[in-house]
Short mmCIF file of C-alpha atoms and ligand atoms in Angstrom, two decimals:
data_model
loop_
_atom_site.label_atom_id
_atom_site.label_comp_id
_atom_site.label_asym_id
_atom_site.label_seq_id
_atom_site.Cartn_x
_atom_site.Cartn_y
_atom_site.Cartn_z
CA MET A 1179 26.78 -0.21 -5.45
CA SER A 1180 27.55 0.12 -1.64
CA LEU A 1181 24.29 1.30 0.28
CA LYS A 1182 24.42 3.03 3.75
CA VAL A 1183 22.06 0.43 5.58
CA ALA A 1184 20.75 1.12 9.09
CA VAL A 1185 18.62 -2.00 10.99
CA GLN A 1186 16.20 -1.38 13.26
CA MET A 1187 15.82 -4.63 15.71
CA ASP A 1188 15.79 -5.81 19.15
CA PRO A 1189 19.16 -6.46 20.87
CA ILE A 1190 21.45 -8.09 18.72
CA GLU A 1191 23.03 -10.00 21.77
CA ARG A 1192 19.49 -11.86 22.32
CA ILE A 1193 19.05 -13.32 18.55
CA ASN A 1194 19.20 -16.97 17.88
CA ILE A 1195 21.60 -16.92 15.02
CA ARG A 1196 20.64 -20.21 13.49
CA GLY A 1197 16.90 -19.18 12.91
CA ASP A 1198 16.99 -15.22 12.60
CA SER A 1199 16.21 -13.53 9.15
CA THR A 1200 17.10 -10.14 10.12
CA PHE A 1201 20.68 -11.98 10.58
CA ALA A 1202 20.48 -13.50 7.53
CA LEU A 1203 19.77 -10.31 5.60
CA LEU A 1204 22.57 -8.46 7.87
CA LEU A 1205 24.80 -11.33 6.22
CA GLU A 1206 24.20 -10.54 2.88
CA ALA A 1207 24.25 -6.94 3.07
CA GLN A 1208 28.24 -6.80 4.59
CA GLN A 1209 28.92 -9.60 1.89
CA ARG A 1210 27.87 -6.96 -0.95
CA GLY A 1211 29.95 -4.07 0.62
CA HIS A 1212 26.73 -2.58 2.13
CA ALA A 1213 27.90 -0.36 5.27
CA VAL A 1214 25.48 -1.28 7.87
CA SER A 1215 24.70 0.53 11.20
CA TYR A 1216 22.67 -0.85 14.23
CA TYR A 1217 19.89 0.74 16.66
CA THR A 1218 16.94 -0.42 18.83
CA PRO A 1219 13.97 1.19 18.57
CA ASP A 1220 14.54 3.21 21.59
CA ARG A 1221 17.14 5.02 20.01
CA LEU A 1222 14.91 6.55 17.93
CA ALA A 1223 13.82 10.01 18.00
CA LEU A 1224 11.86 12.75 16.39
CA ARG A 1225 12.78 16.37 16.90
CA GLY A 1226 11.40 19.35 14.70
CA GLY A 1227 11.18 17.37 11.53
CA GLU A 1228 14.04 15.65 12.03
CA VAL A 1229 14.12 11.72 12.57
CA PHE A 1230 17.44 10.66 13.99
CA ALA A 1231 18.99 7.69 16.29
CA THR A 1232 21.90 6.72 18.12
CA VAL A 1233 23.47 4.06 15.82
CA GLN A 1234 26.35 1.95 15.68
CA PRO A 1235 28.39 0.35 12.88
CA LEU A 1236 27.80 -3.48 12.93
CA GLN A 1237 29.92 -6.29 11.39
CA VAL A 1238 28.25 -9.47 11.54
CA ARG A 1239 29.73 -13.21 11.80
CA ASP A 1240 27.86 -16.57 11.13
CA GLN A 1241 29.16 -17.99 14.75
CA LEU A 1242 27.43 -18.80 17.59
CA GLY A 1243 28.80 -17.04 20.65
CA ASP A 1244 30.51 -14.41 18.62
CA HIS A 1245 28.26 -13.20 16.03
CA PHE A 1246 28.59 -9.40 15.96
CA LYS A 1247 30.69 -6.25 16.45
CA LEU A 1248 29.61 -2.70 17.35
CA GLY A 1249 31.59 0.03 16.91
CA GLU A 1250 31.56 3.49 18.77
CA PRO A 1251 27.97 5.24 18.80
CA ARG A 1252 26.95 8.29 17.01
CA ARG A 1253 23.73 10.40 16.52
CA ALA A 1254 22.73 10.31 13.06
CA ASP A 1255 20.27 11.41 10.75
CA ILE A 1256 17.79 8.75 9.40
CA ALA A 1257 18.01 10.89 5.96
CA GLU A 1258 21.49 9.91 5.75
CA PHE A 1259 20.64 6.19 5.17
CA ASP A 1260 19.84 4.76 1.73
CA VAL A 1261 17.51 1.93 3.48
CA VAL A 1262 16.33 1.30 6.86
CA LEU A 1263 15.20 -2.12 7.91
CA LEU A 1264 12.45 -2.18 9.81
CA ARG A 1265 13.16 -5.31 11.83
CA GLN A 1266 11.97 -5.65 15.55
CA ASP A 1267 9.85 -8.07 16.32
CA PRO A 1268 6.29 -7.69 17.99
CA PRO A 1269 4.46 -7.28 19.98
CA PHE A 1270 2.60 -4.77 17.50
CA ASP A 1271 1.61 -2.62 20.43
CA LEU A 1272 1.72 1.40 20.89
CA ALA A 1273 5.96 1.11 21.15
CA TYR A 1274 6.02 -0.79 17.58
CA ILE A 1275 3.39 1.54 15.87
CA THR A 1276 5.33 4.78 17.40
CA THR A 1277 8.24 3.55 15.59
CA THR A 1278 6.20 3.26 12.16
CA HIS A 1279 5.21 6.92 12.98
CA LEU A 1280 8.82 7.93 13.11
CA LEU A 1281 9.86 5.94 10.45
CA GLU A 1282 7.34 7.37 7.98
CA ARG A 1283 8.78 10.58 8.22
CA ALA A 1284 11.98 9.48 6.86
CA HIS A 1285 10.23 7.26 4.09
CA PRO A 1286 10.64 6.96 1.21
CA GLY A 1287 13.41 9.62 0.67
CA THR A 1288 15.15 7.11 2.79
CA LEU A 1289 13.89 3.32 2.03
CA VAL A 1290 11.96 1.81 4.90
CA VAL A 1291 11.93 -1.96 4.38
CA ASN A 1292 8.85 -2.76 4.78
CA ASP A 1293 7.07 0.99 4.13
CA PRO A 1294 6.17 1.79 7.77
CA ALA A 1295 2.45 3.29 7.17
CA GLN A 1296 1.70 0.19 5.37
CA VAL A 1297 3.27 -1.91 7.98
CA ARG A 1298 0.74 -0.01 10.47
CA ASN A 1299 -1.79 -0.71 8.51
CA ALA A 1300 -1.77 -4.23 7.93
CA PRO A 1301 -1.61 -6.45 11.27
CA GLU A 1302 -1.00 -10.30 10.34
CA LYS A 1303 -4.40 -11.22 11.27
CA MET A 1304 -6.47 -8.58 10.39
CA PHE A 1305 -4.98 -7.71 6.87
CA VAL A 1306 -5.68 -11.24 5.64
CA MET A 1307 -9.04 -10.59 6.26
CA GLU A 1308 -9.11 -8.74 3.09
CA PHE A 1309 -9.03 -12.09 1.45
CA PRO A 1310 -11.63 -13.79 3.13
CA ASP A 1311 -11.93 -16.23 0.45
CA LEU A 1312 -8.69 -17.83 0.85
CA MET A 1313 -9.19 -17.77 4.56
CA PRO A 1314 -10.98 -20.74 6.75
CA PRO A 1315 -13.92 -19.16 8.48
CA THR A 1316 -12.58 -16.46 10.51
CA LEU A 1317 -14.71 -14.19 12.74
CA ILE A 1318 -13.18 -11.14 14.68
CA THR A 1319 -15.15 -10.27 17.44
CA ARG A 1320 -15.18 -10.34 21.58
CA ASP A 1321 -18.97 -10.50 21.26
CA LEU A 1322 -20.26 -14.03 23.28
CA ALA A 1323 -23.45 -14.29 21.16
CA GLU A 1324 -21.53 -14.13 18.17
CA ILE A 1325 -18.96 -16.74 19.13
CA LYS A 1326 -21.57 -18.94 20.48
CA ALA A 1327 -23.40 -18.81 16.77
CA PHE A 1328 -20.11 -19.11 15.06
CA ARG A 1329 -19.36 -22.22 17.26
CA ALA A 1330 -22.89 -23.64 16.72
CA GLU A 1331 -22.03 -23.37 13.07
CA HIS A 1332 -18.96 -24.78 12.73
CA GLY A 1333 -18.25 -27.20 15.50
CA ASP A 1334 -14.63 -27.67 16.44
CA ILE A 1335 -12.90 -23.90 16.61
CA VAL A 1336 -9.81 -22.34 17.29
CA MET A 1337 -9.62 -18.90 19.35
CA LYS A 1338 -6.36 -17.03 19.35
CA PRO A 1339 -5.36 -13.09 20.16
CA LEU A 1340 -5.62 -10.75 17.25
CA TYR A 1341 -2.10 -9.67 17.99
CA GLY A 1342 -0.46 -12.93 19.23
CA LYS A 1343 2.71 -14.08 17.73
CA GLY A 1344 4.84 -17.18 18.22
CA GLY A 1345 1.40 -19.63 19.07
CA GLU A 1346 0.68 -17.88 22.32
CA ALA A 1347 -2.73 -18.63 23.78
CA VAL A 1348 -3.64 -20.60 20.80
CA PHE A 1349 -6.74 -22.82 22.02
CA ARG A 1350 -8.37 -25.38 20.09
CA LEU A 1351 -11.99 -26.02 21.38
CA ALA A 1352 -13.87 -29.16 20.34
CA ARG A 1353 -17.55 -29.03 19.56
CA GLU A 1354 -18.88 -30.27 23.07
CA ASP A 1355 -15.91 -28.71 25.20
CA LEU A 1356 -17.21 -27.55 28.39
CA ASN A 1357 -14.15 -25.18 29.02
CA PHE A 1358 -15.86 -22.66 26.11
CA GLY A 1359 -17.21 -20.67 28.90
CA SER A 1360 -14.46 -20.26 31.06
CA LEU A 1361 -11.89 -19.75 28.51
CA TYR A 1362 -14.16 -16.87 26.80
CA ASP A 1363 -14.26 -15.36 30.55
CA LEU A 1364 -10.17 -15.64 30.47
CA PHE A 1365 -10.21 -13.97 26.95
CA ALA A 1366 -12.16 -11.45 27.95
CA VAL A 1367 -10.22 -9.99 30.72
CA THR A 1368 -7.00 -10.62 29.22
CA PHE A 1369 -7.47 -9.02 25.64
CA ARG A 1370 -9.10 -5.42 25.65
CA GLU A 1371 -9.54 -5.57 21.80
CA GLN A 1372 -11.24 -8.24 19.84
CA TRP A 1373 -9.84 -11.83 19.40
CA VAL A 1374 -9.58 -14.33 16.12
CA VAL A 1375 -11.87 -17.17 16.49
CA GLN A 1376 -11.62 -19.56 13.46
CA LYS A 1377 -13.01 -22.80 12.18
CA PHE A 1378 -10.51 -25.64 13.23
CA LEU A 1379 -8.47 -27.19 10.35
CA PRO A 1380 -8.00 -31.10 11.43
CA ALA A 1381 -4.80 -30.89 8.62
CA VAL A 1382 -2.49 -28.51 10.91
CA LYS A 1383 -1.53 -31.88 11.92
CA ASP A 1384 0.25 -31.88 8.37
CA GLY A 1385 2.06 -28.62 8.65
CA ASP A 1386 1.22 -25.05 8.62
CA LYS A 1387 3.53 -23.56 5.36
CA ARG A 1388 5.33 -20.47 5.70
CA ILE A 1389 5.46 -19.07 2.15
CA ILE A 1390 8.04 -16.09 1.65
CA LEU A 1391 6.70 -13.42 -1.11
CA VAL A 1392 9.73 -11.01 -2.10
CA ASP A 1393 8.08 -7.78 -3.79
CA GLY A 1394 4.74 -9.85 -4.65
CA GLU A 1395 6.57 -13.01 -5.77
CA PHE A 1396 6.99 -16.22 -4.41
CA ALA A 1397 10.68 -16.47 -3.33
CA GLY A 1398 10.42 -20.12 -1.05
CA ALA A 1399 8.58 -21.84 1.48
CA VAL A 1400 9.17 -24.17 4.53
CA ASN A 1401 6.47 -26.65 6.09
CA ARG A 1402 6.12 -26.47 9.65
CA VAL A 1403 5.06 -29.31 11.17
CA PRO A 1404 3.90 -28.93 14.91
CA ALA A 1405 5.11 -31.79 17.75
CA PRO A 1406 2.48 -34.85 18.16
CA ASP A 1407 1.41 -33.43 21.55
CA ASP A 1408 0.87 -29.57 20.09
CA LEU A 1409 -1.39 -27.97 17.94
CA ARG A 1410 0.85 -25.35 17.13
CA SER A 1411 3.59 -25.41 14.45
CA ASN A 1412 5.41 -22.35 15.17
CA MET A 1413 9.34 -23.37 15.67
CA VAL A 1414 9.46 -21.85 18.77
CA ARG A 1415 6.90 -24.40 19.92
CA GLY A 1416 8.46 -27.30 18.96
CA GLY A 1417 7.28 -27.44 15.15
CA THR A 1418 9.79 -29.27 12.93
CA PRO A 1419 10.96 -27.64 9.52
CA LYS A 1420 9.99 -29.49 6.63
CA GLU A 1421 11.09 -29.23 2.73
CA THR A 1422 8.03 -28.37 0.66
CA ASP A 1423 6.93 -27.26 -2.68
CA LEU A 1424 3.59 -25.04 -3.61
CA THR A 1425 0.48 -26.60 -4.12
CA THR A 1426 -1.69 -25.60 -7.34
CA ARG A 1427 -3.66 -23.70 -4.69
CA GLU A 1428 -0.83 -22.26 -3.09
CA ARG A 1429 0.37 -20.98 -6.19
CA GLU A 1430 -3.16 -19.17 -6.97
CA ILE A 1431 -3.15 -17.81 -3.34
CA CYS A 1432 0.30 -16.22 -4.05
CA ALA A 1433 -0.73 -14.75 -7.43
CA ARG A 1434 -3.87 -13.21 -5.86
CA ILE A 1435 -2.10 -11.34 -2.99
CA GLY A 1436 1.04 -10.53 -4.70
CA PRO A 1437 0.07 -7.24 -6.67
CA PRO A 1438 -1.48 -6.06 -3.61
CA LEU A 1439 1.39 -6.24 -1.49
CA ARG A 1440 4.08 -4.95 -4.31
CA GLU A 1441 1.80 -1.71 -4.39
CA ARG A 1442 1.84 -1.61 -0.90
CA GLY A 1443 5.39 -1.53 -0.80
CA LEU A 1444 5.59 -4.58 1.38
CA LEU A 1445 8.91 -5.92 -0.09
CA PHE A 1446 9.65 -8.78 2.29
CA VAL A 1447 6.06 -10.70 3.37
CA GLY A 1448 5.41 -14.25 4.78
CA ILE A 1449 2.45 -16.09 4.59
CA ASP A 1450 1.20 -18.76 6.32
CA VAL A 1451 -1.01 -21.36 4.61
CA ILE A 1452 -2.63 -24.59 6.46
CA ASP A 1453 -4.26 -26.71 4.27
CA GLY A 1454 -4.78 -24.69 1.66
CA TYR A 1455 -6.23 -21.90 3.56
CA LEU A 1456 -4.58 -18.48 4.02
CA THR A 1457 -4.32 -17.55 8.09
CA GLU A 1458 -1.82 -14.88 8.53
CA ILE A 1459 0.25 -12.19 6.17
CA ASN A 1460 3.61 -11.53 8.32
CA VAL A 1461 4.65 -8.12 7.36
CA THR A 1462 5.91 -6.99 10.59
CA SER A 1463 9.20 -9.16 10.80
CA PRO A 1464 8.95 -12.07 8.87
CA THR A 1465 11.06 -14.95 9.35
CA GLY A 1466 12.09 -18.17 7.43
CA ILE A 1467 14.63 -17.28 5.48
CA ARG A 1468 17.69 -19.20 7.70
CA ALA A 1469 15.04 -22.28 7.65
CA VAL A 1470 14.40 -22.25 3.59
CA LYS A 1471 18.00 -22.13 2.63
CA ASN A 1472 19.03 -24.72 5.13
CA LEU A 1473 16.63 -27.39 3.71
CA GLY A 1474 17.85 -26.61 0.26
CA GLY A 1475 15.89 -24.04 -0.90
CA PRO A 1476 16.49 -20.26 -2.49
CA ASP A 1477 18.56 -17.74 -0.89
CA VAL A 1478 15.77 -15.55 -0.14
CA ALA A 1479 18.15 -12.81 1.57
CA ALA A 1480 19.72 -12.65 -2.05
CA LEU A 1481 16.47 -12.05 -3.35
CA ILE A 1482 15.65 -9.58 -0.96
CA TRP A 1483 18.97 -7.20 -1.24
CA ASP A 1484 18.55 -7.50 -5.10
CA LYS A 1485 15.26 -6.12 -5.17
CA ILE A 1486 16.35 -3.28 -2.57
CA GLU A 1487 19.19 -2.36 -4.51
CA ALA A 1488 17.37 -2.27 -7.84
CA LYS A 1489 14.83 0.18 -5.96
CA ARG A 1490 17.46 2.25 -4.92
CA LYS A 1491 18.94 2.95 -8.19
CA THR A 1492 15.97 4.11 -9.64
N1 ADP B 1452 -7.60 -22.26 12.45
C1 ADP B 1452 -6.83 -23.33 12.93
N2 ADP B 1452 -6.89 -24.82 12.61
C2 ADP B 1452 -5.87 -25.49 13.22
N3 ADP B 1452 -4.59 -24.96 13.77
C3 ADP B 1452 -4.53 -23.70 13.50
C4 ADP B 1452 -5.62 -22.49 13.18
N4 ADP B 1452 -5.10 -21.35 13.56
C5 ADP B 1452 -3.77 -21.64 13.99
N5 ADP B 1452 -3.37 -22.95 14.53
C6 ADP B 1452 -2.40 -23.64 14.73
O1 ADP B 1452 -1.44 -22.77 15.94
C7 ADP B 1452 -0.41 -21.93 15.08
C8 ADP B 1452 -0.23 -20.75 15.61
O2 ADP B 1452 -1.36 -19.97 15.20
P1 ADP B 1452 -0.99 -18.63 14.26
O3 ADP B 1452 -2.52 -18.09 13.64
O4 ADP B 1452 -0.39 -18.65 13.12
O5 ADP B 1452 -0.78 -17.50 15.37
P2 ADP B 1452 0.78 -17.01 15.55
O6 ADP B 1452 0.80 -15.48 15.13
O7 ADP B 1452 1.07 -17.03 17.29
O8 ADP B 1452 1.41 -17.93 14.67
C9 ADP B 1452 -0.73 -22.47 13.73
O9 ADP B 1452 0.95 -22.45 13.14
C10 ADP B 1452 -0.93 -23.70 13.79
O10 ADP B 1452 -0.33 -24.79 14.27
MG1 MG B 1453 1.91 -18.20 12.84
#
């Protein structure tokens, strides 16, 4: 079966192919004989009832410095594609939200992965709050008195932006830290929205585990261990990927959240677990596919295409 696929992503010339999950998906699509077209979010438009984009045929190659070839641009109705991969990276801002509104017009006639309306409804650090019993104690607020009370109760805390990514502005505040007041002021002028206050999990030094679920089923995992001089496990912050298995608790977490993910059309999801506590459910543009495979794990890109192909058949 050959599908017409469009990928909505950030400029392909700038991606790091060694770690990029979108690139892994594109290599697999090409190998399966699907025809892939490429566009960046700024080429997507809505005129009357028609969602369209200026797209270019794309060929990919797993070679640094020579990883893509683009053909002639043409204006295409999104409805002509069987599948659109919604893969631009956060920030999850109004630009991002607007593309989900546009793509929502085309879905499900064109299968958008992940479902754009559901992506819009599930910001990573907000969606996860539907499962408070799986999480560390967490408060979403910008109210000083609420944060002080939470800090008095839990001692060591972490403060981080609600729409942060890649470890941006993640701070640990020990119980006695006198910088709290200034950090509060800095957050209050920097962010218009509420932010995340969370109990600090000391076991983060052993890693923050990325677990990938495909259509609600466990598909692969990679542990990310922070550098000795940093709190943050994100690979862009120097975290090291390590081979891993799931603990019993992590299997329970997958079993709990798998069915709601499947129901919502969130086909490719990455959850983050520190010390058995769920902290994020990434649905916008999850990563980890290449790290899992490089460490000898399953081929998640193949699992994702198996699912997409099965859905397009029915
Ligand atoms: N509650 C916490 N306890 C300990 N470390 C944390 C906590 N929250 C975040 N971190 C560290 O900061 C990193 C980034 O935080 P995260 O919540 O995953 O946001 P991001 O979206 O930026 O990845 C995590 O991978 C982890 O290393
Ligand atoms: Mg994270």
